[in-house]
PDB file of C-alpha atoms in Angstrom:
ATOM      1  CA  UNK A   1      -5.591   8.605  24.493  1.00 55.00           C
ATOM      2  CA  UNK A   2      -2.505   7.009  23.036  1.00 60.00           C
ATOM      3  CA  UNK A   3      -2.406   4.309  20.536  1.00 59.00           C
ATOM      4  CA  UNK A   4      -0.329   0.873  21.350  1.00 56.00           C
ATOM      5  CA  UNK A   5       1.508   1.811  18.464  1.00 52.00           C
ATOM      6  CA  UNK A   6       2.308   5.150  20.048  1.00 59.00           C
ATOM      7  CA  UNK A   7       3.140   4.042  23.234  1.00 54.00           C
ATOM      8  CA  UNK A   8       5.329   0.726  22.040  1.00 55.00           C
ATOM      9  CA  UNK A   9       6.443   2.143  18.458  1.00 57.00           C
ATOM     10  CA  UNK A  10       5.672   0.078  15.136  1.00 58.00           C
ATOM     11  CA  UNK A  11       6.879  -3.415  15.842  1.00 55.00           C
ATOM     12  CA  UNK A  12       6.829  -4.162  12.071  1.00 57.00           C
ATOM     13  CA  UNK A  13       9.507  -1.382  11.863  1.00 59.00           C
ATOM     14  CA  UNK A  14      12.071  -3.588  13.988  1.00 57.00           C
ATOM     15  CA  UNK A  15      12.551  -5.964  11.157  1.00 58.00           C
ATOM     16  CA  UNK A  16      14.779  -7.746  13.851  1.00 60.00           C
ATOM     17  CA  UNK A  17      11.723  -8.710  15.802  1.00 59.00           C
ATOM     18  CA  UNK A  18       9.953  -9.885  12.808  1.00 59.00           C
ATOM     19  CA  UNK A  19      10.022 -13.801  12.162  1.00 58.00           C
ATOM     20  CA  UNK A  20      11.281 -15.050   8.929  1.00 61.00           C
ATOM     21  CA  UNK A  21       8.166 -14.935   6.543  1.00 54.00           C
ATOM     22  CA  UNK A  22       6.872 -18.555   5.802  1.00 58.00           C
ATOM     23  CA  UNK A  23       6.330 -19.795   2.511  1.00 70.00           C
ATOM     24  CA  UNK A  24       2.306 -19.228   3.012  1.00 75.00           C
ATOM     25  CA  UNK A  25       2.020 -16.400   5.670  1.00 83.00           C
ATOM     26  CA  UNK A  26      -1.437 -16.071   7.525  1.00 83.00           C
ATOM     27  CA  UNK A  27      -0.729 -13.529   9.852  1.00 88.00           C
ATOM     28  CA  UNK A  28      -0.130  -9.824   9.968  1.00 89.00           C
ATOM     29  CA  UNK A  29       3.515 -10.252  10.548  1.00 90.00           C
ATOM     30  CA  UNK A  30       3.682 -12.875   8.131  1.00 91.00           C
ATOM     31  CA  UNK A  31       2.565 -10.566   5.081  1.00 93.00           C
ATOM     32  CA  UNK A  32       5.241  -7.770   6.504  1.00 93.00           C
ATOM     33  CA  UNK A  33       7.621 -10.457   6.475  1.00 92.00           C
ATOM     34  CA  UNK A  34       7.017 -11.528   2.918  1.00 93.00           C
ATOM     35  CA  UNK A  35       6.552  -7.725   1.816  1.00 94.00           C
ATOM     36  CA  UNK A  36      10.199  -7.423   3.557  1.00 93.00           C
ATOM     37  CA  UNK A  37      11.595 -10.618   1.847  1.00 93.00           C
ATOM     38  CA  UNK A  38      10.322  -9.419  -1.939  1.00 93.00           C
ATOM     39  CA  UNK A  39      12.212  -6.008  -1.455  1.00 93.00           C
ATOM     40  CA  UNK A  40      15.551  -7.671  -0.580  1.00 93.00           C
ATOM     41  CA  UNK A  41      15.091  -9.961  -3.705  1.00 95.00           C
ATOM     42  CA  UNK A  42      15.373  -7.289  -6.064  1.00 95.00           C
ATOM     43  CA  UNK A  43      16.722  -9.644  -8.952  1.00 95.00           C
ATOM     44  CA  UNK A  44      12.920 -11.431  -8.215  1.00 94.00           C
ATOM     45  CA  UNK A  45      11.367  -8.366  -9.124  1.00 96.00           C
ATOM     46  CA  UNK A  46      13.593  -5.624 -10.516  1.00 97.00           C
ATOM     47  CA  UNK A  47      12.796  -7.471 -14.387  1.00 97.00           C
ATOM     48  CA  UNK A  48       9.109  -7.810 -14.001  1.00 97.00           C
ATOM     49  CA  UNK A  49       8.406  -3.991 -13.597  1.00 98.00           C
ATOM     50  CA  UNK A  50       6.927  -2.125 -16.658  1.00 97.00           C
ATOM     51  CA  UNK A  51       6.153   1.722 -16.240  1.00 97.00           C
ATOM     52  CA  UNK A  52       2.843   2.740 -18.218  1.00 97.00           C
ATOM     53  CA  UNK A  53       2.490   6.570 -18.735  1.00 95.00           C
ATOM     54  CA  UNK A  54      -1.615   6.631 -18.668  1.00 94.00           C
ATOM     55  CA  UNK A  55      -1.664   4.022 -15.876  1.00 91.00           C
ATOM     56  CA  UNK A  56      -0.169   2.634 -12.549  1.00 93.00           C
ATOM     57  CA  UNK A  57       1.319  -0.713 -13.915  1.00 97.00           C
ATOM     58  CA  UNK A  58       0.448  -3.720 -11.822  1.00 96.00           C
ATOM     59  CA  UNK A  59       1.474  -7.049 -11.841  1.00 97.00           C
ATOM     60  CA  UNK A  60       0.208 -10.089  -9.410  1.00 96.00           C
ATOM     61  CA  UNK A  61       2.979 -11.684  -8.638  1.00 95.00           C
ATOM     62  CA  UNK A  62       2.369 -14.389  -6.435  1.00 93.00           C
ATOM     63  CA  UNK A  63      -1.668 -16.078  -4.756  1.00 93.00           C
ATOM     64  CA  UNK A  64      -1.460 -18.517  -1.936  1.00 91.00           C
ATOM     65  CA  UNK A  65      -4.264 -19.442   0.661  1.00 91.00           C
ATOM     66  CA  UNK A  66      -6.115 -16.699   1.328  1.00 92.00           C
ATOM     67  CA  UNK A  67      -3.965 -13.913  -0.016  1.00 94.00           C
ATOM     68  CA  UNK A  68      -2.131 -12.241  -2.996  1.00 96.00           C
ATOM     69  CA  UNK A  69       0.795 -10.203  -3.897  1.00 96.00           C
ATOM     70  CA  UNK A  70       0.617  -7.507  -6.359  1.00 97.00           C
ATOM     71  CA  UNK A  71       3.648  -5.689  -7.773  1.00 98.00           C
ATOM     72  CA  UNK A  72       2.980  -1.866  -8.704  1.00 98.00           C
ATOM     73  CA  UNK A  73       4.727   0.856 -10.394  1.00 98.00           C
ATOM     74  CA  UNK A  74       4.278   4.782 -10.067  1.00 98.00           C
ATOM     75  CA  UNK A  75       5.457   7.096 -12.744  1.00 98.00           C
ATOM     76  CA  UNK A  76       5.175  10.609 -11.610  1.00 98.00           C
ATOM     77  CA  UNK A  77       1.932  12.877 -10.384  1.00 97.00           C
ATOM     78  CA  UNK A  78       0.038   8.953 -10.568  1.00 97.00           C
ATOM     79  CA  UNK A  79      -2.120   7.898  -7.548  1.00 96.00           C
ATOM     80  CA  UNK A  80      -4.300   5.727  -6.763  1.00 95.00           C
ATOM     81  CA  UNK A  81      -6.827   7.935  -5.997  1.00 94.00           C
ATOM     82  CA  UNK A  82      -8.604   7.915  -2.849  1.00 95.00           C
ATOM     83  CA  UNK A  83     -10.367   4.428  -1.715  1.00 94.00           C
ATOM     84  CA  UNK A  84     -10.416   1.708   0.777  1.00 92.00           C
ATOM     85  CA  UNK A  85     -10.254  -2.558  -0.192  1.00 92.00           C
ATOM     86  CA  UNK A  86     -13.405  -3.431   0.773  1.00 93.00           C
ATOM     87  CA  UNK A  87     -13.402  -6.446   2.900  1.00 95.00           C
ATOM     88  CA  UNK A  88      -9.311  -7.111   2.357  1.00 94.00           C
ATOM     89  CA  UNK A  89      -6.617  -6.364   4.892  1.00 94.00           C
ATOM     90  CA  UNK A  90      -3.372  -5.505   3.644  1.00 93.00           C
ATOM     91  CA  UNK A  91       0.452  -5.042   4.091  1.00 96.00           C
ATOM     92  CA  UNK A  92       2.409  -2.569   1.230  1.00 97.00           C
ATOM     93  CA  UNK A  93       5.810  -1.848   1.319  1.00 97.00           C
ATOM     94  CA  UNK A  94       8.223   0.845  -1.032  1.00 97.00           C
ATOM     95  CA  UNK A  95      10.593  -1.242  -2.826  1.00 97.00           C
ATOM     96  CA  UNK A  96      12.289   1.714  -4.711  1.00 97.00           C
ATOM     97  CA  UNK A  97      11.693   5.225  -4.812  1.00 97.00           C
ATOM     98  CA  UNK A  98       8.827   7.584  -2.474  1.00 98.00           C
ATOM     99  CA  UNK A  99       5.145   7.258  -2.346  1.00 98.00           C
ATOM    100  CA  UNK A 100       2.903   9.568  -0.382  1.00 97.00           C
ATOM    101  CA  UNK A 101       0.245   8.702   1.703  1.00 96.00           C
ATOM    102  CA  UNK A 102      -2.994  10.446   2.052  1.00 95.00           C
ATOM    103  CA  UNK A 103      -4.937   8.860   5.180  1.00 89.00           C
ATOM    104  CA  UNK A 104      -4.987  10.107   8.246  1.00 85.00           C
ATOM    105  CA  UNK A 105      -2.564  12.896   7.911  1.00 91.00           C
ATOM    106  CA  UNK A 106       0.287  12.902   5.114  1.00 95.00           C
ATOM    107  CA  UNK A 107       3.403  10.617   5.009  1.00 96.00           C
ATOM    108  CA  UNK A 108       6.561  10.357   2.520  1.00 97.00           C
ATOM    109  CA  UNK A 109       6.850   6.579   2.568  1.00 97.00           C
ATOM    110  CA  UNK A 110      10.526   5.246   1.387  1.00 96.00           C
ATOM    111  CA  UNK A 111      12.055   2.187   0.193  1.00 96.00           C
ATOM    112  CA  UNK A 112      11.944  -0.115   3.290  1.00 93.00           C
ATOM    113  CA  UNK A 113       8.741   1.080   4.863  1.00 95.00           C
ATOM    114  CA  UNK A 114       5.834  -1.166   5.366  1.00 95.00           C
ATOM    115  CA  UNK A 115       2.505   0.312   6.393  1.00 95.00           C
ATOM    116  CA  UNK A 116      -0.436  -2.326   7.595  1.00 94.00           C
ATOM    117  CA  UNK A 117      -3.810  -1.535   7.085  1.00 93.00           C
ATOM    118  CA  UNK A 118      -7.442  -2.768   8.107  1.00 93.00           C
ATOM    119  CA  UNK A 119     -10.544  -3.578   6.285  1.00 94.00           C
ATOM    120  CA  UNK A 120     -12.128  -0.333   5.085  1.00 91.00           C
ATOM    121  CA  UNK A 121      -9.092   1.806   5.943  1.00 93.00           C
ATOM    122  CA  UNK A 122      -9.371   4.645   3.573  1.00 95.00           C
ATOM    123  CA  UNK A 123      -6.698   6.340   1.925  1.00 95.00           C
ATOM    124  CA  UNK A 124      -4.933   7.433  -1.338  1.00 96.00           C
ATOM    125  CA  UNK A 125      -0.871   6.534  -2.446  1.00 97.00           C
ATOM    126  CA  UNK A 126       0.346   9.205  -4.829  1.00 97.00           C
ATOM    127  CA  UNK A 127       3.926   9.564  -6.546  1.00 98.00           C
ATOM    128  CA  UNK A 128       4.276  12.986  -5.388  1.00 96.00           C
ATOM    129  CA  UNK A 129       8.536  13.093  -6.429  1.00 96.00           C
ATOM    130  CA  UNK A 130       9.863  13.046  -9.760  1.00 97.00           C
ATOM    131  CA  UNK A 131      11.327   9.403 -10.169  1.00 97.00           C
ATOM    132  CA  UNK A 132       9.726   6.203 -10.862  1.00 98.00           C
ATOM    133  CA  UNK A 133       8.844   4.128  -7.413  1.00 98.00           C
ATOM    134  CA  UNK A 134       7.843   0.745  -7.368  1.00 98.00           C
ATOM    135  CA  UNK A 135       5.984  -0.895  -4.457  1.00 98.00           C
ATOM    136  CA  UNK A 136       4.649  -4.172  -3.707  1.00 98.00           C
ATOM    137  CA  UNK A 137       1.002  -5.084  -1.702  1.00 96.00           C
ATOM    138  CA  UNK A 138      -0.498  -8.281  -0.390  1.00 96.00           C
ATOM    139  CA  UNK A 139      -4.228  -8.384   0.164  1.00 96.00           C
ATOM    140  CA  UNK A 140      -5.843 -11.250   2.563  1.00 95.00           C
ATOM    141  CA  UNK A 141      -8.020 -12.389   1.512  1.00 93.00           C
ATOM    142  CA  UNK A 142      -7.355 -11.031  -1.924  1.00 91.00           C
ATOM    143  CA  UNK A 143      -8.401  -7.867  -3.405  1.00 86.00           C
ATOM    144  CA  UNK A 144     -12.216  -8.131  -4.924  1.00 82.00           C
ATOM    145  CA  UNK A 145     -12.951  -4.899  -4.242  1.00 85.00           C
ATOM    146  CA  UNK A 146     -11.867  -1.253  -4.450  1.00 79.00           C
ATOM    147  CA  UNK A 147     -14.926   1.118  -3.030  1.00 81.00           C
ATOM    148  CA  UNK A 148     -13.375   4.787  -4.523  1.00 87.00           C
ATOM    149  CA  UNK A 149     -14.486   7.799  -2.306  1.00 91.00           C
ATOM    150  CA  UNK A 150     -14.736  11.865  -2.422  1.00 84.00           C
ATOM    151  CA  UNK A 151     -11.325  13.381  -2.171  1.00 69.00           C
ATOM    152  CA  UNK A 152     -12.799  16.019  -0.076  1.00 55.00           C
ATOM    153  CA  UNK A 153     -12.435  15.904   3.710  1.00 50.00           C
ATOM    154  CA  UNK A 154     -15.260  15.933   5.332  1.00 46.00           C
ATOM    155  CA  UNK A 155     -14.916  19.776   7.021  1.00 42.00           C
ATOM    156  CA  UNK A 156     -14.284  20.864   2.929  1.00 41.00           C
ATOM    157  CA  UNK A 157     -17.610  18.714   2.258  1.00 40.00           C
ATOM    158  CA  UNK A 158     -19.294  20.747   5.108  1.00 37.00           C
ATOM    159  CA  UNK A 159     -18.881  24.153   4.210  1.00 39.00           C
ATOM    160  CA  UNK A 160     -19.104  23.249   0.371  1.00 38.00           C
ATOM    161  CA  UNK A 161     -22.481  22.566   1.460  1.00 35.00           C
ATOM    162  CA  UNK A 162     -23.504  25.074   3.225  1.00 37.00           C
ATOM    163  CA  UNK A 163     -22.513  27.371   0.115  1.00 39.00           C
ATOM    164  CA  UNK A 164     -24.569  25.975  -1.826  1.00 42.00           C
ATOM    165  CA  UNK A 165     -27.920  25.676   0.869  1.00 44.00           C
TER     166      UNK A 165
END
């Protein structure tokens, strides 16, 4: 069966459809919006971002009702690892470089993309390239919670244990 999205395409990749992000969004389209309006302020941004080599760098850069935005950095071969945000929905956009997705298949996510995502969506962001990438993420309500899972898929998890039965 086919998925709106698959039938309609992404509306939050038509940025012309989008409304202009509010100062306080509440909505879905709101938090693309304001993922959308932080990329094209790169001046906002560009000076806050710190790159650790042991660590993703993070940086909250904004709280309003019921959300928060949080500015990240990815040096090379660092991930997030694979997890979900608890009880949080979220919008994340590339602001400069490639990040790629582990959910639900595999994606190479560019500057300008925005992926949505629903509590207890699980997947892992990795800096798979060789340049620095920066991306930004708002969590509603905000982030309390990071639940980490196996990396194995669940066929893997299967017949690892049935080798060892």
């Amino acid at each position: 069966m086919n998925s709106d999205v698959e039938i309609a395409g992404d509306l939050l990749a038509v940025p012309h459809l989008l409304p202009p992000a509010p100062e306080h969004p509440g909505t879905v389209a709101g938090y693309a919006g304001l993922v959308r309006a932080l990329a094209a302020d790169h001046p906002a941004w560009a000076p806050l971002v710190r790159y650790d080599p042991t660590l993703r760098w993070y940086h909250r850069l904004r709280t309003g009702p019921g959300y928060e935005v949080w500015l990240l950095s990815w040096l090379p071969g660092q991930g997030s690892g694979r997890h979900d945000h608890g009880r949080s929905s979220g919008v994340f956009g590339v602001l400069a470089g490639e990040l790629t997705e582990h959910g639900n298949g595999s994606r190479v996510l560019g500057p300008g993309t925005v992926r949505v995502f629903a509590p207890g969506y699980v997947h892992e962001v990795v800096n798979d390239g060789l340049e620095p990438v920066v991306s930004v993420h708002v969590y509603a309500p905000g982030l309390t919670e990071m639940p980490m899972h196996c990396s194995v898929g669940p066929a893997a998890a299967r017949d690892a244990r049935r080798t060892a039965i």
